[in-house]
Amino acid sequence: MFYIFDNVVTKSLANNIENYVINGLSYKYNRQTSFNTKYYQGEIFKDSNTHDKGHLTCPIYFDDQPPQPHQNYFPTLEVILLSCLDSVNMELNHIKRVKVNLLRQENFPENHYNIPHHDDSSGYSLLYYINDSDGDTFLFNEYYDGKKYPEQLSVFQRVKPKKNRAILFESARIHASSNPLLTDERCVINFTFTVSKNG
């Protein structure tokens, strides 16, 4: 399952979100774009196309952690998720986490990507692109099976970041970001969630 949505929210709301997320959040630097957490468990997959440079990240909401510093902005961001789910007749059940990832321009080899990973072993992921940039998202045909990663990956689709665009896919699908080569920054919001069975 895979969907692309364009013009997810109104232009004014998209501008408001871009301004707040890029200028109003406090980020921390992670040396890798993916590493073991409660949600992401398993070996770190790297192949000859992996060229990881780390990223800046800001947690907005985690269902198993105390309130985050920017959690008051969560209801505004939830509109993005609900709008996308409505358009494909899916009903939100539970949001697990919402975080912002920001990648800076790098001298990144063409057709390379950061660490391929899955977001969770169940449920769905939605990536919402904050700004127009380069630095494609790579989605692979392979899924994490709960035990180990496949030995090789094959590209299912590459998605170009575009302001007010979102993509929806199963959280177990392996995917990877890539750094912008031409624009200053690439910024996305990552939602991980479950839906109702009758959604």
N, C-alpha and C. Protein backbone atom coordinates (compact mmCIF):
# COMPACT_ATOMS: atom_id res chain seq x y z
N MET A 1 0.84 -1.19 0.00
CA MET A 1 0.00 0.00 0.00
C MET A 1 0.88 1.24 0.00
N PHE A 2 0.53 2.17 -0.87
CA PHE A 2 1.32 3.39 -0.98
C PHE A 2 0.46 4.48 -1.63
N TYR A 3 0.44 5.66 -1.01
CA TYR A 3 -0.31 6.79 -1.55
C TYR A 3 0.57 8.05 -1.52
N ILE A 4 0.36 8.91 -2.51
CA ILE A 4 0.95 10.26 -2.52
C ILE A 4 -0.19 11.26 -2.49
N PHE A 5 -0.07 12.27 -1.63
CA PHE A 5 -1.07 13.33 -1.53
C PHE A 5 -0.38 14.67 -1.80
N ASP A 6 -0.97 15.49 -2.65
CA ASP A 6 -0.49 16.85 -2.86
C ASP A 6 -1.53 17.85 -2.37
N ASN A 7 -1.05 19.04 -2.00
CA ASN A 7 -1.95 20.09 -1.49
C ASN A 7 -2.79 19.56 -0.32
N VAL A 8 -2.10 19.01 0.66
CA VAL A 8 -2.75 18.34 1.78
C VAL A 8 -3.59 19.29 2.61
N VAL A 9 -3.05 20.45 2.93
CA VAL A 9 -3.78 21.45 3.72
C VAL A 9 -3.82 22.75 2.93
N THR A 10 -4.52 23.74 3.45
CA THR A 10 -4.61 25.02 2.75
C THR A 10 -3.23 25.66 2.62
N LYS A 11 -3.08 26.54 1.67
CA LYS A 11 -1.80 27.21 1.43
C LYS A 11 -1.35 27.99 2.66
N SER A 12 -2.30 28.69 3.31
CA SER A 12 -1.94 29.49 4.48
C SER A 12 -1.48 28.60 5.64
N LEU A 13 -2.13 27.45 5.83
CA LEU A 13 -1.72 26.54 6.90
C LEU A 13 -0.36 25.92 6.58
N ALA A 14 -0.14 25.57 5.32
CA ALA A 14 1.16 25.02 4.92
C ALA A 14 2.28 26.03 5.19
N ASN A 15 2.01 27.30 4.92
CA ASN A 15 3.00 28.36 5.19
C ASN A 15 3.25 28.51 6.70
N ASN A 16 2.16 28.45 7.47
CA ASN A 16 2.27 28.54 8.93
C ASN A 16 3.11 27.40 9.48
N ILE A 17 2.85 26.19 9.00
CA ILE A 17 3.59 25.01 9.46
C ILE A 17 5.06 25.12 9.07
N GLU A 18 5.33 25.53 7.85
CA GLU A 18 6.73 25.67 7.40
C GLU A 18 7.48 26.68 8.26
N ASN A 19 6.87 27.81 8.53
CA ASN A 19 7.51 28.85 9.32
C ASN A 19 7.78 28.37 10.75
N TYR A 20 6.79 27.72 11.34
CA TYR A 20 6.96 27.27 12.73
C TYR A 20 7.99 26.16 12.83
N VAL A 21 7.89 25.19 11.94
CA VAL A 21 8.76 24.02 12.03
C VAL A 21 10.22 24.38 11.74
N ILE A 22 10.46 25.22 10.76
CA ILE A 22 11.84 25.56 10.41
C ILE A 22 12.43 26.61 11.35
N ASN A 23 11.61 27.57 11.79
CA ASN A 23 12.14 28.67 12.60
C ASN A 23 11.82 28.59 14.09
N GLY A 24 10.83 27.79 14.46
CA GLY A 24 10.37 27.83 15.84
C GLY A 24 10.69 26.62 16.70
N LEU A 25 11.27 25.56 16.11
CA LEU A 25 11.55 24.35 16.86
C LEU A 25 12.99 24.32 17.36
N SER A 26 13.21 23.54 18.41
CA SER A 26 14.56 23.30 18.93
C SER A 26 14.98 21.90 18.51
N TYR A 27 16.04 21.81 17.75
CA TYR A 27 16.49 20.54 17.20
C TYR A 27 17.69 19.99 17.96
N LYS A 28 17.83 18.68 17.90
CA LYS A 28 19.06 18.06 18.38
C LYS A 28 19.67 17.27 17.22
N TYR A 29 20.98 17.10 17.28
CA TYR A 29 21.69 16.42 16.20
C TYR A 29 21.89 14.96 16.54
N ASN A 30 21.52 14.07 15.61
CA ASN A 30 21.81 12.65 15.72
C ASN A 30 22.86 12.30 14.67
N ARG A 31 23.90 11.60 15.07
CA ARG A 31 25.00 11.28 14.17
C ARG A 31 24.59 10.30 13.09
N GLN A 32 23.52 9.54 13.33
CA GLN A 32 22.96 8.64 12.32
C GLN A 32 21.49 8.98 12.14
N THR A 33 20.99 8.73 10.94
CA THR A 33 19.57 9.00 10.70
C THR A 33 18.68 7.89 11.23
N SER A 34 19.27 6.74 11.55
CA SER A 34 18.49 5.64 12.11
C SER A 34 19.35 4.85 13.07
N PHE A 35 18.77 4.45 14.18
CA PHE A 35 19.48 3.68 15.18
C PHE A 35 18.46 2.96 16.04
N ASN A 36 18.90 2.02 16.84
CA ASN A 36 17.97 1.19 17.62
C ASN A 36 17.18 2.01 18.63
N THR A 37 15.88 1.84 18.61
CA THR A 37 14.97 2.46 19.58
C THR A 37 13.89 1.43 19.90
N LYS A 38 12.93 1.81 20.70
CA LYS A 38 11.78 0.94 20.95
C LYS A 38 11.06 0.62 19.64
N TYR A 39 10.99 1.60 18.75
CA TYR A 39 10.24 1.43 17.51
C TYR A 39 11.08 0.76 16.43
N TYR A 40 12.34 1.12 16.40
CA TYR A 40 13.22 0.57 15.37
C TYR A 40 14.19 -0.38 16.04
N GLN A 41 14.02 -1.68 15.83
CA GLN A 41 14.89 -2.67 16.43
C GLN A 41 15.42 -3.59 15.35
N GLY A 42 16.65 -3.95 15.47
CA GLY A 42 17.29 -4.81 14.47
C GLY A 42 18.62 -4.22 14.07
N GLU A 43 19.31 -4.95 13.23
CA GLU A 43 20.61 -4.46 12.80
C GLU A 43 20.46 -3.21 11.95
N ILE A 44 21.51 -2.40 11.91
CA ILE A 44 21.51 -1.24 11.03
C ILE A 44 21.91 -1.71 9.64
N PHE A 45 21.03 -1.50 8.67
CA PHE A 45 21.30 -1.95 7.31
C PHE A 45 22.13 -0.91 6.56
N LYS A 46 23.22 -1.36 5.97
CA LYS A 46 24.02 -0.48 5.12
C LYS A 46 24.44 -1.27 3.89
N ASP A 47 24.34 -0.63 2.74
CA ASP A 47 24.83 -1.24 1.51
C ASP A 47 25.73 -0.24 0.80
N SER A 48 26.12 -0.56 -0.43
CA SER A 48 27.08 0.29 -1.15
C SER A 48 26.51 1.66 -1.51
N ASN A 49 25.17 1.81 -1.42
CA ASN A 49 24.55 3.10 -1.72
C ASN A 49 24.27 3.94 -0.47
N THR A 50 24.57 3.39 0.71
CA THR A 50 24.33 4.11 1.95
C THR A 50 25.44 5.13 2.19
N HIS A 51 25.03 6.36 2.43
CA HIS A 51 25.99 7.46 2.65
C HIS A 51 25.41 8.35 3.74
N ASP A 52 25.35 7.83 4.95
CA ASP A 52 24.63 8.52 6.03
C ASP A 52 25.42 9.68 6.60
N LYS A 53 24.74 10.81 6.79
CA LYS A 53 25.38 12.02 7.33
C LYS A 53 24.74 12.50 8.62
N GLY A 54 23.82 11.73 9.18
CA GLY A 54 23.13 12.20 10.38
C GLY A 54 22.08 13.24 10.04
N HIS A 55 21.34 13.69 11.06
CA HIS A 55 20.30 14.69 10.81
C HIS A 55 19.95 15.42 12.10
N LEU A 56 19.20 16.49 11.92
CA LEU A 56 18.63 17.23 13.04
C LEU A 56 17.21 16.72 13.25
N THR A 57 16.81 16.57 14.49
CA THR A 57 15.48 16.03 14.75
C THR A 57 14.84 16.73 15.95
N CYS A 58 13.52 16.77 15.94
CA CYS A 58 12.77 17.38 17.04
C CYS A 58 11.53 16.53 17.32
N PRO A 59 11.44 15.93 18.51
CA PRO A 59 10.23 15.17 18.85
C PRO A 59 9.07 16.13 19.13
N ILE A 60 7.90 15.77 18.63
CA ILE A 60 6.69 16.55 18.89
C ILE A 60 5.77 15.80 19.85
N TYR A 61 5.57 14.51 19.58
CA TYR A 61 4.68 13.71 20.41
C TYR A 61 5.14 12.25 20.40
N PHE A 62 5.25 11.65 21.58
CA PHE A 62 5.52 10.23 21.73
C PHE A 62 4.53 9.69 22.75
N ASP A 63 3.82 8.63 22.39
CA ASP A 63 2.75 8.14 23.26
C ASP A 63 3.25 7.54 24.57
N ASP A 64 4.53 7.19 24.64
CA ASP A 64 5.06 6.53 25.83
C ASP A 64 6.06 7.40 26.58
N GLN A 65 6.08 8.69 26.29
CA GLN A 65 7.04 9.58 26.94
C GLN A 65 6.31 10.81 27.50
N PRO A 66 6.95 11.49 28.45
CA PRO A 66 6.35 12.73 28.98
C PRO A 66 6.12 13.75 27.86
N PRO A 67 5.28 14.74 28.09
CA PRO A 67 5.05 15.77 27.06
C PRO A 67 6.36 16.38 26.56
N GLN A 68 6.42 16.56 25.25
CA GLN A 68 7.59 17.14 24.62
C GLN A 68 7.48 18.67 24.64
N PRO A 69 8.61 19.38 24.52
CA PRO A 69 8.58 20.85 24.59
C PRO A 69 7.65 21.51 23.57
N HIS A 70 7.50 20.89 22.39
CA HIS A 70 6.67 21.50 21.34
C HIS A 70 5.34 20.77 21.16
N GLN A 71 4.92 20.01 22.15
CA GLN A 71 3.71 19.21 22.00
C GLN A 71 2.46 20.07 21.85
N ASN A 72 2.51 21.34 22.27
CA ASN A 72 1.34 22.22 22.10
C ASN A 72 1.00 22.47 20.63
N TYR A 73 1.97 22.19 19.74
CA TYR A 73 1.71 22.38 18.30
C TYR A 73 1.14 21.11 17.67
N PHE A 74 1.04 20.05 18.44
CA PHE A 74 0.58 18.77 17.94
C PHE A 74 -0.80 18.82 17.28
N PRO A 75 -1.82 19.48 17.89
CA PRO A 75 -3.14 19.51 17.23
C PRO A 75 -3.12 20.12 15.83
N THR A 76 -2.26 21.11 15.62
CA THR A 76 -2.15 21.70 14.28
C THR A 76 -1.61 20.68 13.29
N LEU A 77 -0.60 19.94 13.69
CA LEU A 77 0.00 18.95 12.80
C LEU A 77 -0.91 17.75 12.57
N GLU A 78 -1.74 17.43 13.55
CA GLU A 78 -2.66 16.30 13.42
C GLU A 78 -3.61 16.49 12.24
N VAL A 79 -3.90 17.73 11.88
CA VAL A 79 -4.78 18.03 10.75
C VAL A 79 -4.22 17.42 9.46
N ILE A 80 -2.90 17.43 9.33
CA ILE A 80 -2.25 16.85 8.15
C ILE A 80 -2.62 15.37 8.04
N LEU A 81 -2.41 14.65 9.12
CA LEU A 81 -2.67 13.20 9.13
C LEU A 81 -4.14 12.90 8.86
N LEU A 82 -5.03 13.59 9.56
CA LEU A 82 -6.46 13.33 9.39
C LEU A 82 -6.94 13.63 7.98
N SER A 83 -6.41 14.68 7.38
CA SER A 83 -6.79 15.04 6.01
C SER A 83 -6.41 13.93 5.03
N CYS A 84 -5.21 13.39 5.18
CA CYS A 84 -4.76 12.32 4.28
C CYS A 84 -5.58 11.05 4.48
N LEU A 85 -5.82 10.68 5.73
CA LEU A 85 -6.56 9.46 6.00
C LEU A 85 -8.00 9.56 5.50
N ASP A 86 -8.62 10.73 5.66
CA ASP A 86 -9.98 10.92 5.17
C ASP A 86 -10.07 10.67 3.67
N SER A 87 -9.06 11.10 2.93
CA SER A 87 -9.12 11.00 1.47
C SER A 87 -9.00 9.56 0.97
N VAL A 88 -8.55 8.64 1.82
CA VAL A 88 -8.46 7.24 1.41
C VAL A 88 -9.33 6.33 2.31
N ASN A 89 -10.29 6.96 3.00
CA ASN A 89 -11.26 6.23 3.82
C ASN A 89 -10.60 5.34 4.88
N MET A 90 -9.59 5.88 5.51
CA MET A 90 -8.96 5.20 6.64
C MET A 90 -9.26 5.99 7.90
N GLU A 91 -9.50 5.30 8.99
CA GLU A 91 -9.88 5.95 10.24
C GLU A 91 -8.74 5.81 11.26
N LEU A 92 -8.29 6.92 11.77
CA LEU A 92 -7.20 6.92 12.74
C LEU A 92 -7.62 6.22 14.02
N ASN A 93 -6.74 5.35 14.52
CA ASN A 93 -6.98 4.68 15.79
C ASN A 93 -6.09 5.27 16.88
N HIS A 94 -4.78 5.27 16.64
CA HIS A 94 -3.84 5.70 17.68
C HIS A 94 -2.57 6.26 17.06
N ILE A 95 -2.14 7.42 17.52
CA ILE A 95 -0.87 7.99 17.07
C ILE A 95 0.23 7.54 18.03
N LYS A 96 1.26 6.94 17.49
CA LYS A 96 2.39 6.48 18.31
C LYS A 96 3.42 7.58 18.51
N ARG A 97 3.76 8.26 17.41
CA ARG A 97 4.76 9.32 17.54
C ARG A 97 4.69 10.28 16.37
N VAL A 98 5.14 11.49 16.64
CA VAL A 98 5.25 12.53 15.62
C VAL A 98 6.59 13.23 15.86
N LYS A 99 7.41 13.30 14.83
CA LYS A 99 8.69 14.00 14.98
C LYS A 99 9.05 14.69 13.69
N VAL A 100 9.93 15.67 13.79
CA VAL A 100 10.39 16.42 12.62
C VAL A 100 11.84 16.05 12.36
N ASN A 101 12.18 15.79 11.11
CA ASN A 101 13.55 15.50 10.71
C ASN A 101 14.00 16.56 9.71
N LEU A 102 15.18 17.10 9.94
CA LEU A 102 15.71 18.14 9.06
C LEU A 102 17.10 17.73 8.59
N LEU A 103 17.27 17.69 7.28
CA LEU A 103 18.55 17.36 6.65
C LEU A 103 19.12 18.60 6.00
N ARG A 104 20.38 18.85 6.22
CA ARG A 104 21.07 20.00 5.62
C ARG A 104 21.73 19.58 4.31
N GLN A 105 21.99 20.57 3.48
CA GLN A 105 22.66 20.33 2.21
C GLN A 105 24.03 19.69 2.45
N GLU A 106 24.31 18.66 1.68
CA GLU A 106 25.58 17.93 1.80
C GLU A 106 26.12 17.63 0.41
N ASN A 107 27.40 17.37 0.36
CA ASN A 107 28.02 16.87 -0.87
C ASN A 107 27.75 15.37 -0.93
N PHE A 108 26.52 15.05 -1.29
CA PHE A 108 26.00 13.69 -1.19
C PHE A 108 26.11 13.03 -2.55
N PRO A 109 26.67 11.82 -2.65
CA PRO A 109 26.76 11.17 -3.97
C PRO A 109 25.37 10.96 -4.57
N GLU A 110 25.26 11.16 -5.86
CA GLU A 110 23.97 10.99 -6.54
C GLU A 110 23.51 9.54 -6.41
N ASN A 111 22.21 9.35 -6.27
CA ASN A 111 21.59 8.03 -6.16
C ASN A 111 21.97 7.28 -4.88
N HIS A 112 22.49 8.00 -3.90
CA HIS A 112 22.78 7.41 -2.60
C HIS A 112 21.74 7.90 -1.59
N TYR A 113 21.70 7.23 -0.44
CA TYR A 113 20.69 7.55 0.57
C TYR A 113 21.26 7.32 1.96
N ASN A 114 20.54 7.86 2.95
CA ASN A 114 20.88 7.61 4.34
C ASN A 114 20.48 6.17 4.70
N ILE A 115 20.62 5.80 5.97
CA ILE A 115 20.41 4.41 6.38
C ILE A 115 18.99 3.93 6.08
N PRO A 116 18.84 2.88 5.27
CA PRO A 116 17.51 2.29 5.07
C PRO A 116 16.99 1.72 6.39
N HIS A 117 15.72 1.91 6.65
CA HIS A 117 15.14 1.50 7.92
C HIS A 117 13.63 1.34 7.78
N HIS A 118 13.01 0.79 8.81
CA HIS A 118 11.55 0.78 8.91
C HIS A 118 11.19 1.63 10.12
N ASP A 119 9.96 2.12 10.19
CA ASP A 119 9.56 2.97 11.32
C ASP A 119 9.01 2.17 12.48
N ASP A 120 8.36 1.08 12.19
CA ASP A 120 7.75 0.26 13.22
C ASP A 120 7.45 -1.09 12.57
N SER A 121 7.15 -2.09 13.39
CA SER A 121 6.85 -3.41 12.82
C SER A 121 5.38 -3.56 12.45
N SER A 122 4.55 -2.59 12.84
CA SER A 122 3.13 -2.65 12.50
C SER A 122 2.60 -1.23 12.31
N GLY A 123 1.42 -1.13 11.75
CA GLY A 123 0.82 0.19 11.55
C GLY A 123 1.30 0.86 10.29
N TYR A 124 1.20 2.19 10.29
CA TYR A 124 1.46 2.98 9.09
C TYR A 124 2.33 4.19 9.41
N SER A 125 2.93 4.71 8.36
CA SER A 125 3.74 5.93 8.46
C SER A 125 3.24 6.94 7.44
N LEU A 126 3.29 8.21 7.83
CA LEU A 126 3.00 9.30 6.91
C LEU A 126 4.16 10.28 6.99
N LEU A 127 4.74 10.60 5.84
CA LEU A 127 5.76 11.64 5.76
C LEU A 127 5.14 12.85 5.11
N TYR A 128 5.25 14.00 5.76
CA TYR A 128 4.73 15.26 5.23
C TYR A 128 5.92 16.17 4.95
N TYR A 129 6.02 16.66 3.72
CA TYR A 129 7.14 17.51 3.31
C TYR A 129 6.82 18.97 3.61
N ILE A 130 7.66 19.56 4.43
CA ILE A 130 7.48 20.94 4.90
C ILE A 130 7.80 21.96 3.83
N ASN A 131 8.84 21.69 3.03
CA ASN A 131 9.33 22.71 2.09
C ASN A 131 9.69 22.06 0.75
N ASP A 132 9.77 22.90 -0.27
CA ASP A 132 10.26 22.45 -1.57
C ASP A 132 11.77 22.24 -1.46
N SER A 133 12.22 21.08 -1.87
CA SER A 133 13.65 20.80 -1.81
C SER A 133 13.97 19.62 -2.73
N ASP A 134 15.24 19.33 -2.84
CA ASP A 134 15.63 18.07 -3.43
C ASP A 134 16.00 17.14 -2.28
N GLY A 135 16.47 15.95 -2.57
CA GLY A 135 16.72 14.95 -1.54
C GLY A 135 15.56 13.99 -1.47
N ASP A 136 15.49 13.09 -2.47
CA ASP A 136 14.35 12.17 -2.58
C ASP A 136 14.23 11.24 -1.38
N THR A 137 13.00 10.79 -1.14
CA THR A 137 12.76 9.66 -0.25
C THR A 137 12.80 8.40 -1.11
N PHE A 138 13.58 7.42 -0.69
CA PHE A 138 13.65 6.14 -1.38
C PHE A 138 12.75 5.15 -0.64
N LEU A 139 11.80 4.58 -1.35
CA LEU A 139 10.97 3.51 -0.79
C LEU A 139 11.36 2.22 -1.49
N PHE A 140 11.56 1.17 -0.72
CA PHE A 140 12.03 -0.09 -1.27
C PHE A 140 10.89 -1.10 -1.32
N ASN A 141 11.06 -2.10 -2.16
CA ASN A 141 10.06 -3.16 -2.28
C ASN A 141 10.01 -4.04 -1.04
N GLU A 142 11.10 -4.06 -0.29
CA GLU A 142 11.23 -4.98 0.82
C GLU A 142 10.65 -4.41 2.13
N TYR A 143 10.25 -5.32 3.00
CA TYR A 143 9.69 -4.99 4.31
C TYR A 143 10.52 -5.67 5.40
N TYR A 144 10.52 -5.05 6.57
CA TYR A 144 11.16 -5.69 7.72
C TYR A 144 10.24 -6.79 8.22
N ASP A 145 10.75 -8.00 8.37
CA ASP A 145 9.90 -9.14 8.72
C ASP A 145 9.83 -9.39 10.23
N GLY A 146 10.39 -8.50 11.03
CA GLY A 146 10.36 -8.66 12.47
C GLY A 146 11.58 -9.37 13.02
N LYS A 147 12.43 -9.88 12.13
CA LYS A 147 13.60 -10.61 12.56
C LYS A 147 14.89 -10.03 12.00
N LYS A 148 14.93 -9.85 10.71
CA LYS A 148 16.16 -9.34 10.10
C LYS A 148 15.85 -8.63 8.78
N TYR A 149 16.82 -7.87 8.34
CA TYR A 149 16.68 -7.17 7.06
C TYR A 149 17.10 -8.11 5.92
N PRO A 150 16.53 -7.86 4.74
CA PRO A 150 16.97 -8.65 3.59
C PRO A 150 18.42 -8.31 3.23
N GLU A 151 19.05 -9.18 2.50
CA GLU A 151 20.46 -8.96 2.14
C GLU A 151 20.60 -7.88 1.08
N GLN A 152 19.58 -7.71 0.25
CA GLN A 152 19.62 -6.68 -0.78
C GLN A 152 18.29 -5.94 -0.83
N LEU A 153 18.35 -4.70 -1.29
CA LEU A 153 17.15 -3.88 -1.44
C LEU A 153 16.97 -3.49 -2.89
N SER A 154 15.71 -3.36 -3.31
CA SER A 154 15.40 -2.88 -4.65
C SER A 154 14.44 -1.71 -4.52
N VAL A 155 14.66 -0.68 -5.30
CA VAL A 155 13.87 0.55 -5.19
C VAL A 155 12.48 0.35 -5.77
N PHE A 156 11.48 0.65 -4.95
CA PHE A 156 10.08 0.63 -5.38
C PHE A 156 9.71 1.96 -6.03
N GLN A 157 10.05 3.06 -5.36
CA GLN A 157 9.74 4.39 -5.87
C GLN A 157 10.59 5.43 -5.15
N ARG A 158 10.93 6.49 -5.88
CA ARG A 158 11.57 7.65 -5.29
C ARG A 158 10.58 8.80 -5.32
N VAL A 159 10.47 9.52 -4.19
CA VAL A 159 9.53 10.62 -4.10
C VAL A 159 10.30 11.91 -3.86
N LYS A 160 10.06 12.89 -4.70
CA LYS A 160 10.72 14.19 -4.55
C LYS A 160 9.98 15.02 -3.50
N PRO A 161 10.72 15.60 -2.57
CA PRO A 161 10.07 16.48 -1.59
C PRO A 161 9.41 17.68 -2.27
N LYS A 162 8.19 17.93 -1.88
CA LYS A 162 7.44 19.08 -2.40
C LYS A 162 6.60 19.62 -1.26
N LYS A 163 6.66 20.91 -1.06
CA LYS A 163 5.90 21.51 0.03
C LYS A 163 4.43 21.11 -0.03
N ASN A 164 3.88 20.71 1.12
CA ASN A 164 2.47 20.34 1.26
C ASN A 164 2.13 19.02 0.57
N ARG A 165 3.15 18.18 0.38
CA ARG A 165 2.96 16.82 -0.15
C ARG A 165 3.15 15.85 1.00
N ALA A 166 2.46 14.71 0.95
CA ALA A 166 2.63 13.66 1.95
C ALA A 166 2.62 12.31 1.27
N ILE A 167 3.27 11.35 1.90
CA ILE A 167 3.21 9.97 1.41
C ILE A 167 2.82 9.06 2.58
N LEU A 168 2.03 8.05 2.26
CA LEU A 168 1.50 7.11 3.26
C LEU A 168 1.91 5.70 2.87
N PHE A 169 2.43 4.92 3.82
CA PHE A 169 2.86 3.56 3.54
C PHE A 169 2.89 2.77 4.85
N GLU A 170 3.01 1.45 4.73
CA GLU A 170 3.10 0.61 5.92
C GLU A 170 4.42 0.90 6.63
N SER A 171 4.37 0.95 7.98
CA SER A 171 5.56 1.29 8.75
C SER A 171 6.67 0.26 8.63
N ALA A 172 6.33 -0.98 8.25
CA ALA A 172 7.35 -2.02 8.09
C ALA A 172 8.09 -1.92 6.75
N ARG A 173 7.60 -1.08 5.84
CA ARG A 173 8.29 -0.93 4.56
C ARG A 173 9.64 -0.24 4.79
N ILE A 174 10.67 -0.77 4.21
CA ILE A 174 11.99 -0.17 4.35
C ILE A 174 12.08 1.05 3.43
N HIS A 175 12.63 2.13 3.97
CA HIS A 175 12.74 3.37 3.22
C HIS A 175 13.95 4.15 3.71
N ALA A 176 14.31 5.20 3.00
CA ALA A 176 15.49 5.99 3.38
C ALA A 176 15.35 7.40 2.84
N SER A 177 15.91 8.34 3.57
CA SER A 177 15.97 9.73 3.12
C SER A 177 17.27 9.95 2.35
N SER A 178 17.37 11.10 1.69
CA SER A 178 18.65 11.51 1.11
C SER A 178 18.79 13.02 1.31
N ASN A 179 20.02 13.46 1.43
CA ASN A 179 20.27 14.88 1.69
C ASN A 179 20.10 15.72 0.44
N PRO A 180 19.67 16.97 0.62
CA PRO A 180 19.58 17.86 -0.54
C PRO A 180 20.97 18.23 -1.06
N LEU A 181 21.07 18.33 -2.38
CA LEU A 181 22.31 18.76 -3.03
C LEU A 181 22.23 20.21 -3.46
N LEU A 182 21.01 20.70 -3.72
CA LEU A 182 20.82 22.03 -4.30
C LEU A 182 20.18 23.02 -3.33
N THR A 183 19.27 22.55 -2.51
CA THR A 183 18.58 23.43 -1.56
C THR A 183 19.26 23.36 -0.19
N ASP A 184 19.02 24.37 0.63
CA ASP A 184 19.70 24.45 1.93
C ASP A 184 19.27 23.35 2.89
N GLU A 185 17.98 23.01 2.86
CA GLU A 185 17.48 22.04 3.83
C GLU A 185 16.27 21.30 3.31
N ARG A 186 16.11 20.11 3.81
CA ARG A 186 14.97 19.24 3.50
C ARG A 186 14.33 18.91 4.83
N CYS A 187 13.04 19.22 4.98
CA CYS A 187 12.39 19.07 6.28
C CYS A 187 11.10 18.28 6.13
N VAL A 188 10.93 17.25 6.96
CA VAL A 188 9.72 16.42 6.91
C VAL A 188 9.18 16.20 8.32
N ILE A 189 7.88 15.96 8.39
CA ILE A 189 7.24 15.50 9.63
C ILE A 189 6.94 14.02 9.44
N ASN A 190 7.30 13.21 10.43
CA ASN A 190 7.08 11.77 10.39
C ASN A 190 6.01 11.40 11.42
N PHE A 191 4.92 10.83 10.93
CA PHE A 191 3.85 10.32 11.79
C PHE A 191 3.89 8.79 11.75
N THR A 192 3.80 8.16 12.91
CA THR A 192 3.66 6.71 12.99
C THR A 192 2.39 6.42 13.79
N PHE A 193 1.52 5.55 13.27
CA PHE A 193 0.18 5.43 13.85
C PHE A 193 -0.47 4.11 13.43
N THR A 194 -1.61 3.83 14.06
CA THR A 194 -2.44 2.68 13.65
C THR A 194 -3.80 3.21 13.22
N VAL A 195 -4.50 2.38 12.47
CA VAL A 195 -5.84 2.74 12.02
C VAL A 195 -6.85 1.71 12.54
N SER A 196 -8.12 2.11 12.58
CA SER A 196 -9.18 1.18 12.99
C SER A 196 -9.37 0.12 11.93
N LYS A 197 -9.71 -1.08 12.35
CA LYS A 197 -9.88 -2.19 11.40
C LYS A 197 -11.00 -1.90 10.41
N ASN A 198 -12.00 -1.15 10.87
CA ASN A 198 -13.12 -0.86 9.98
C ASN A 198 -12.94 0.47 9.26
N GLY A 199 -11.72 1.06 9.35
CA GLY A 199 -11.45 2.33 8.70
C GLY A 199 -11.31 2.21 7.21
